[in-house]
Coordinates of C-alpha atoms (C1' of nucleotides) in Angstrom, one line a residue:
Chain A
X1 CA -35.7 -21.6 -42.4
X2 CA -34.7 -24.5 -40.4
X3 CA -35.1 -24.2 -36.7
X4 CA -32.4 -26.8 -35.7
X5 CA -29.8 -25.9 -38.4
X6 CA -30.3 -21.7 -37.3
X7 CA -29.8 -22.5 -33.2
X8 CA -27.0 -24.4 -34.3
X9 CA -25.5 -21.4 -36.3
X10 CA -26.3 -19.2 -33.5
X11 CA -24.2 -21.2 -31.1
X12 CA -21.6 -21.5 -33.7
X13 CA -21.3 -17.5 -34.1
X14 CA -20.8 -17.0 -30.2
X15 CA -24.7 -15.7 -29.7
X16 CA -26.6 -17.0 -26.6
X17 CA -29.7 -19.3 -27.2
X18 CA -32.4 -17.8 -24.7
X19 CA -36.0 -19.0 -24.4
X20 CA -37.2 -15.7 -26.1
X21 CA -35.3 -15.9 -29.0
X22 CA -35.8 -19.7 -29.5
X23 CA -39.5 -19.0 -29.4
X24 CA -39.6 -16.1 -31.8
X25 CA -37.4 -18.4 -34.3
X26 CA -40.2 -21.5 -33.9
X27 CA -42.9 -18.5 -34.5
X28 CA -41.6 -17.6 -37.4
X29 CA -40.6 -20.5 -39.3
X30 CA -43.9 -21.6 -38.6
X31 CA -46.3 -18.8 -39.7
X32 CA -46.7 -18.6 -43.2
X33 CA -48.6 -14.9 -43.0
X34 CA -45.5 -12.3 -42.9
X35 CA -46.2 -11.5 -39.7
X36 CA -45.2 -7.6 -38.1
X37 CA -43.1 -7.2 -35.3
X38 CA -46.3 -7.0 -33.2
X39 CA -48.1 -10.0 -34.4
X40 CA -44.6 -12.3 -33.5
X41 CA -44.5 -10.3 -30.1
X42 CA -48.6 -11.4 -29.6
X43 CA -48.7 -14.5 -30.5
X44 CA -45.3 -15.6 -28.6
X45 CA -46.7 -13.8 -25.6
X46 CA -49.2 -16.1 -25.0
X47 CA -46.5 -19.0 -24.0
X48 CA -44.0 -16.2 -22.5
X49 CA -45.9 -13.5 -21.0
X50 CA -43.1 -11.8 -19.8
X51 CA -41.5 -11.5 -23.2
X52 CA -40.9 -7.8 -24.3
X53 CA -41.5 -6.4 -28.2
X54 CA -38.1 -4.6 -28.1
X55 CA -36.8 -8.2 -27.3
X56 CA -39.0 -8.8 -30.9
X57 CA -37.1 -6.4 -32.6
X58 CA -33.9 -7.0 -31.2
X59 CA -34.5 -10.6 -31.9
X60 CA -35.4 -10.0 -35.7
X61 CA -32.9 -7.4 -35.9
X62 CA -30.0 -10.5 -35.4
X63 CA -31.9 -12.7 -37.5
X64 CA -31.6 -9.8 -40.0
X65 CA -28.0 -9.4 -39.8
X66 CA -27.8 -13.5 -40.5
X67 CA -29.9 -13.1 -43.1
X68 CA -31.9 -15.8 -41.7
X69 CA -35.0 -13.2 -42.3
X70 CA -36.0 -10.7 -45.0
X71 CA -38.1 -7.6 -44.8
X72 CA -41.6 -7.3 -46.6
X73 CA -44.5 -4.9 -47.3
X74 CA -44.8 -1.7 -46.7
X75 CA -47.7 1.4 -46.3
X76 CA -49.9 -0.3 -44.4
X77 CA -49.0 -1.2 -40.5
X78 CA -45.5 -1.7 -40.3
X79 CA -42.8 -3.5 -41.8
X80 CA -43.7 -7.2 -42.1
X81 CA -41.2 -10.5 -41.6
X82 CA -40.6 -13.4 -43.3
X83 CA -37.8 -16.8 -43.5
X84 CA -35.0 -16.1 -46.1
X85 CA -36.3 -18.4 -48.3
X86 CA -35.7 -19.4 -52.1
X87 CA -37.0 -16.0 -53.6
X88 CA -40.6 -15.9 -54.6
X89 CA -43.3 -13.3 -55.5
X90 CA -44.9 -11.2 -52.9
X91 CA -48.0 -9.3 -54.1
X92 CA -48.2 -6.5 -51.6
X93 CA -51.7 -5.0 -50.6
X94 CA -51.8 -1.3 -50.9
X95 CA -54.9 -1.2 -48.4
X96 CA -55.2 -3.8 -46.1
X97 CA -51.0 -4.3 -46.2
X98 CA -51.7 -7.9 -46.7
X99 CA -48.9 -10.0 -48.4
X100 CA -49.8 -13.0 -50.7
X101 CA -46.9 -15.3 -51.9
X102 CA -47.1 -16.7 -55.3
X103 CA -45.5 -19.9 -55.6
X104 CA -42.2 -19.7 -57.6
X105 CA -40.0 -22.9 -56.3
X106 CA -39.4 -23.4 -60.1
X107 CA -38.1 -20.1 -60.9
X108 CA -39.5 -18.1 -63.9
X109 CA -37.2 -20.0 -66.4
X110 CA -39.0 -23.0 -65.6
X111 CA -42.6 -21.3 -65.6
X112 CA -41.7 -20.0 -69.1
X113 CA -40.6 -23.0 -70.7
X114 CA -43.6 -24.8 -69.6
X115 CA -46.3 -21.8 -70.6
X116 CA -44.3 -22.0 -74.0
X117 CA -44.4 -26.0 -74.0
X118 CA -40.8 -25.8 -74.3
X119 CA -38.9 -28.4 -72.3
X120 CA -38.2 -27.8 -68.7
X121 CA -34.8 -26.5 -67.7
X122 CA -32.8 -26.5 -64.5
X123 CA -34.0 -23.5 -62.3
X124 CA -32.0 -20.8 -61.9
X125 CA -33.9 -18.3 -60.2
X126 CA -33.0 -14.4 -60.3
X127 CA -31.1 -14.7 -57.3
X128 CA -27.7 -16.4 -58.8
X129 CA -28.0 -13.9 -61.5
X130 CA -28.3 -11.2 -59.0
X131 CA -25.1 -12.4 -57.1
X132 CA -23.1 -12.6 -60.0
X133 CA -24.0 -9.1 -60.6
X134 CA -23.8 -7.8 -57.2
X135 CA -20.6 -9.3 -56.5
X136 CA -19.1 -7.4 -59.3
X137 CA -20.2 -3.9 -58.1
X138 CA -18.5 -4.8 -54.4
X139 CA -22.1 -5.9 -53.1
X140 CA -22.8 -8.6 -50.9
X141 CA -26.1 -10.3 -50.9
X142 CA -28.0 -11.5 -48.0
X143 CA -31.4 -12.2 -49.1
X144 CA -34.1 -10.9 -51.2
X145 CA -37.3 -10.7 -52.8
X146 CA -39.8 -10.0 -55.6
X147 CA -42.3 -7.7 -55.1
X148 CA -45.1 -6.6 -56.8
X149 CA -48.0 -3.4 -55.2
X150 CA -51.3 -3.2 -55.9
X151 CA -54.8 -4.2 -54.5
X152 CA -56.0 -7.7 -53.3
X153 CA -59.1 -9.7 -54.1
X154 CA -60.5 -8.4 -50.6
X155 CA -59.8 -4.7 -50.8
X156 CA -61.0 -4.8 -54.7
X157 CA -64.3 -6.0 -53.5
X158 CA -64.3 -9.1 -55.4
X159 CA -64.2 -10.9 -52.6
X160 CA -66.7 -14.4 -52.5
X161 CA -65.4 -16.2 -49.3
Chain B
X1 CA -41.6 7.9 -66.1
X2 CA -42.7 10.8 -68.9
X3 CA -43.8 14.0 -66.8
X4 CA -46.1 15.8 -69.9
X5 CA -48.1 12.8 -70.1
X6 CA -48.2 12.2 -66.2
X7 CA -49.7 15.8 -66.1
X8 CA -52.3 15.3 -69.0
X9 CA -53.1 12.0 -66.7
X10 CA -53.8 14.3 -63.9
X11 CA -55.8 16.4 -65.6
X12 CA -57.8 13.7 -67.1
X13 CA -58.3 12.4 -63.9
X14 CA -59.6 15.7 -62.1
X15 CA -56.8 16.3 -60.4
X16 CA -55.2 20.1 -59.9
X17 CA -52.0 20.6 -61.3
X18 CA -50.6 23.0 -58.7
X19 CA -46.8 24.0 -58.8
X20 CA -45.8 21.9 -56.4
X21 CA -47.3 19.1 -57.8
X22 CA -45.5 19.9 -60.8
X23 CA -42.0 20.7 -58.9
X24 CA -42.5 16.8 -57.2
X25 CA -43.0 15.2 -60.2
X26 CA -39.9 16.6 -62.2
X27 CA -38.0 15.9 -59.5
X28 CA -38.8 12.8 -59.4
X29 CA -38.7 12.2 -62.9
X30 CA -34.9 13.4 -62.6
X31 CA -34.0 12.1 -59.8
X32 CA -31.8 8.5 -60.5
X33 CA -31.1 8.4 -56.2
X34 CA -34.4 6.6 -55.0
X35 CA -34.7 9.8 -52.9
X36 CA -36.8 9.4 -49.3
X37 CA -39.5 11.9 -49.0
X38 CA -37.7 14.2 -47.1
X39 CA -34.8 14.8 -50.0
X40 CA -37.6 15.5 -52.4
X41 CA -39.2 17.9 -49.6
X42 CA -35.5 19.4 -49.9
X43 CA -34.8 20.0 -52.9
X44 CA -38.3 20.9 -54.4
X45 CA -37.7 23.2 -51.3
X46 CA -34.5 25.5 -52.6
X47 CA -37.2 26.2 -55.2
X48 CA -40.8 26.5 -53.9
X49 CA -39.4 27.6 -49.9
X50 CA -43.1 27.9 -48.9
X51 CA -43.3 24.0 -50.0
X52 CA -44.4 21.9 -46.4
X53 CA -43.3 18.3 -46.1
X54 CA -46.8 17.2 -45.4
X55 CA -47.7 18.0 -49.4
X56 CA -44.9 15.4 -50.6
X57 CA -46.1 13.3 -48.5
X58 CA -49.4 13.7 -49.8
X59 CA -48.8 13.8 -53.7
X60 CA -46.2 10.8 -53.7
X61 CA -49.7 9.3 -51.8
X62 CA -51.5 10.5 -55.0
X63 CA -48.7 9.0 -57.1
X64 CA -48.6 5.8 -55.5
X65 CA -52.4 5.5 -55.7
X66 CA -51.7 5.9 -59.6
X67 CA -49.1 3.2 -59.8
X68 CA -46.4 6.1 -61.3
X69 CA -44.1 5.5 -57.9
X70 CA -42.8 2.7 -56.2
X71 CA -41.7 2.7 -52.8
X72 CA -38.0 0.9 -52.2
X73 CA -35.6 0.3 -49.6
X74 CA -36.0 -0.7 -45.8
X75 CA -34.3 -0.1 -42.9
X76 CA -32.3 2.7 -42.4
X77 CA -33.7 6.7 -43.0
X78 CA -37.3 6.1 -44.6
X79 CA -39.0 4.5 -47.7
X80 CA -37.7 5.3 -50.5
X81 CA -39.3 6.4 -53.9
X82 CA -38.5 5.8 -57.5
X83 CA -40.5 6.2 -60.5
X84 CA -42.7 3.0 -61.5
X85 CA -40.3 2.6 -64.7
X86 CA -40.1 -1.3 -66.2
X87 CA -38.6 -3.5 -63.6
X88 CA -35.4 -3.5 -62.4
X89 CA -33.3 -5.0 -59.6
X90 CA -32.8 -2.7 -56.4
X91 CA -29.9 -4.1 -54.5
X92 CA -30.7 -2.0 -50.7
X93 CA -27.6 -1.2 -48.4
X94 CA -29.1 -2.5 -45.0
X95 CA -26.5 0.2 -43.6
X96 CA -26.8 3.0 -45.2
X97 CA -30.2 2.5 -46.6
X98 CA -28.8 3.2 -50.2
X99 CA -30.3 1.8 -52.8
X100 CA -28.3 0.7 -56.2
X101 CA -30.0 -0.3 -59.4
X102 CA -28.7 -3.0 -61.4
X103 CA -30.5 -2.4 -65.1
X104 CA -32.5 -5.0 -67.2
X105 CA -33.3 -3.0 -69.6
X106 CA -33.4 -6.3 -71.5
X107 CA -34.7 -8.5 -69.1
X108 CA -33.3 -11.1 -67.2
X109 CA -34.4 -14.0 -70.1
X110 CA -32.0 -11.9 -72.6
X111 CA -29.2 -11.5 -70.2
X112 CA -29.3 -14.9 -69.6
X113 CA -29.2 -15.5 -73.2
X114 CA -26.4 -13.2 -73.9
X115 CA -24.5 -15.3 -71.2
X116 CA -25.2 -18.8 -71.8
X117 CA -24.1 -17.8 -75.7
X118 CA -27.5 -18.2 -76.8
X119 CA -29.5 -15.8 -79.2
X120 CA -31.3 -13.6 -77.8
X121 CA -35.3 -13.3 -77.7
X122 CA -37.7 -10.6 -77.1
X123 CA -37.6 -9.6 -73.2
X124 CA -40.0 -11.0 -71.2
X125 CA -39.8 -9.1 -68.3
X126 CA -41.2 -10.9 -64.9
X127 CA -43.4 -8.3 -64.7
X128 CA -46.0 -9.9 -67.5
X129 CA -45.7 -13.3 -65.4
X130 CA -46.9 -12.2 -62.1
X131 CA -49.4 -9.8 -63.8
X132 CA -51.2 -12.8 -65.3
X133 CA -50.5 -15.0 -62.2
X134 CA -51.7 -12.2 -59.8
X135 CA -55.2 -11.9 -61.9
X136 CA -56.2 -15.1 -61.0
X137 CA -56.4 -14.5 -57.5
X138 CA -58.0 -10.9 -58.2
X139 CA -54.7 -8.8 -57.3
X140 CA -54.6 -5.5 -59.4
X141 CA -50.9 -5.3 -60.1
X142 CA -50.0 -1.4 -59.9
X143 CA -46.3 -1.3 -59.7
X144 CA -43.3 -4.0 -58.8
X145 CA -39.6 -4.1 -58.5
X146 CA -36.9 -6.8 -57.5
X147 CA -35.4 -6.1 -54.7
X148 CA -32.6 -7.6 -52.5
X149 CA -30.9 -6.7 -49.5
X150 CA -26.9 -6.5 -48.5
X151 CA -24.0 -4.6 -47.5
X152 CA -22.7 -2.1 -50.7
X153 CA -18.9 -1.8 -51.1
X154 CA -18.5 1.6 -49.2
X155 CA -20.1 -0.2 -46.6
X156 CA -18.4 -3.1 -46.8
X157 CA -15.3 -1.5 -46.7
X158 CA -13.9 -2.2 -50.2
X159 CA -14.7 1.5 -51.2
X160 CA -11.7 3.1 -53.4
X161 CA -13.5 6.2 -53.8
Chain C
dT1 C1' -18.2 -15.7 -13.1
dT2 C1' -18.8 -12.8 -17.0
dG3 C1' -20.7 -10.6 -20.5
dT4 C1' -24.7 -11.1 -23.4
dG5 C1' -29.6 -10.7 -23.5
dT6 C1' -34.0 -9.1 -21.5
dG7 C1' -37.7 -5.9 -20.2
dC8 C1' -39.4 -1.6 -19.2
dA9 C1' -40.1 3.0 -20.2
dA10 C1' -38.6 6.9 -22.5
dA11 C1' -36.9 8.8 -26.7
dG12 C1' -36.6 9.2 -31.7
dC13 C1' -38.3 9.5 -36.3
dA14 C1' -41.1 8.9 -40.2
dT15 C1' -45.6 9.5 -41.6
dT16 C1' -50.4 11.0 -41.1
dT17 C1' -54.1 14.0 -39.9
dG18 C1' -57.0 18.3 -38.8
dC19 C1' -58.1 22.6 -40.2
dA20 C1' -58.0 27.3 -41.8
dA21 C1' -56.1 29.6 -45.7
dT22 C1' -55.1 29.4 -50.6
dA23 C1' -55.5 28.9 -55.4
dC24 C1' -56.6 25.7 -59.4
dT25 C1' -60.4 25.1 -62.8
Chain D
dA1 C1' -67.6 30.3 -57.0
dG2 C1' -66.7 26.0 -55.6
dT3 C1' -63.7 22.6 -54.2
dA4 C1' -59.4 20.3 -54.1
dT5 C1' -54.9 21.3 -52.2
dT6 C1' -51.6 23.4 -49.3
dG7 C1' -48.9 24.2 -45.1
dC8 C1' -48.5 24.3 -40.4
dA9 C1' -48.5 21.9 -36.2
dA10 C1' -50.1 18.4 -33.4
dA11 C1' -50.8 13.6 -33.2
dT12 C1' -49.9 8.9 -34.2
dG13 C1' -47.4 4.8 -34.5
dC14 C1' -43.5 2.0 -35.4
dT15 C1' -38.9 1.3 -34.0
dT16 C1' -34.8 2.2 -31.2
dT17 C1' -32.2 3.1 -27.1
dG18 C1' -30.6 3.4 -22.1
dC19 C1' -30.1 1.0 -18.2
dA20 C1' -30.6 -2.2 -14.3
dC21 C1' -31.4 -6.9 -13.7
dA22 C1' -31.3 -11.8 -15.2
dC23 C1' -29.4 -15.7 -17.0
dA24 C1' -26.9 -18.6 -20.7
dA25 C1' -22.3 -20.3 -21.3

DNA sequence: TTGTGTGCAAAGCATTTGCAATACT
DNA sequence: AGTATTGCAAATGCTTTGCACACAA
């Protein structure tokens, strides 16, 4: 998520760039944590204190609609938020509602050929596929996700840190 | 997912098999919609009337907890549940919250195969991948799916139905 | 100036919880 | 018989909405 190149899109699409919404955009493309509705609306607080958490949710709401964000996680505390990035692997924490990425710029393909000491292809991550495929059934595509559920290091008690 | 030997897990477990445990489970087994909690609560209900909304909520809990459900679908009208089956790819309606399967059955690596004209290996489903990348960091993997988000053709407009 | 966006508070829902009654094992 | 499970209803908590005011364009 690039901050410059989404206000300019905003501006482009006839919506108005307000302190708020330019402050929630810098908050998220900065935290790296999938942050809930409340945690954007608490930690952008503390420059605006004025700023409202409906604004939060209206705010991520548009962002939504763009596609510029994705929703992750669920059980545990709320629906979580994160930049509409290449797709990746999020592992999910059952208890804590914690959300771990795992690294997957190269795209499985590539992870494959490498594990199998076959030569490295040109990525082409699940989400082109997908879009072929969704287009077909009348589907349009505005961001996604892997996602995997189960129990983290912490909550399994294996925890050393 | 196979409902006599999710029952002979529950038993082997120590957990009661009580009628509407069993009316749940078959309806989910059934059940191809991704139903939210409520339209299981219905249905089972026509059935078992007496049946409360509280217990679905409670066994598809227990179900969770034994990685036989997966939860799917944000946004609009609930979480959604689907039996843990091998991955697939849900594509969710961010409008009207439905949620359509695309199958791989046979893996993304064969379709890919079958497309690019080349033969066609044993599927290696992402699902092994992350399981052996989640290990590492101590993440117990119970259940996963592919997931991405759009508009569906009735939403969209394009509906011929 | 004009209409979109904000903030507050109230409303709306999905989900969870407490507890007495019930019924598997 | 003992204990997990049920069902109701109340409680909780996240998210949305209505509306008057503020402000970006």
């Amino acid at each position: 998520m690039n901050v410059q190149q989404l206000v300019g899109r905003l501006r482009a699409e006839g919506h108005k760039l307000t302190p708020q919404r330019l402050a929630i955009i810098e908050a998220l493309a900065q935290n790296r944590t999938h942050p809930t509705a409340y945690e954007i609306y608490a930690e952008v607080r503390s420059r605006y204190p004025m700023m409202g958490l409906a604004t939060v949710y209206k705010t991520l709401d548009l962002l939504k609609d763009l596609g510029e964000v994705v929703e992750t996680g669920f059980g545990t505390g709320g629906t979580r938020y994160e930049p509409n990035l290449h797709p990746h692997v999020n592992l999910v924490c059952r208890k804590c509602g914690r959300v771990v990425d795992v690294g997957l710029g190269e795209g499985i393909e590539d992870w494959r050929a490498k594990h199998e000491g076959r030569p490295t292809r040109e990525a082409r991550p699940p989400m082109q596929w997908v879009t072929e495929v969704a287009s077909e059934v009348g589907f349009t595509i505005q961001g996604g996700h892997i996602e995997y559920f189960g129990v983290c290091a912490t909550c399994n008690g294996e925890d050393k840190v």
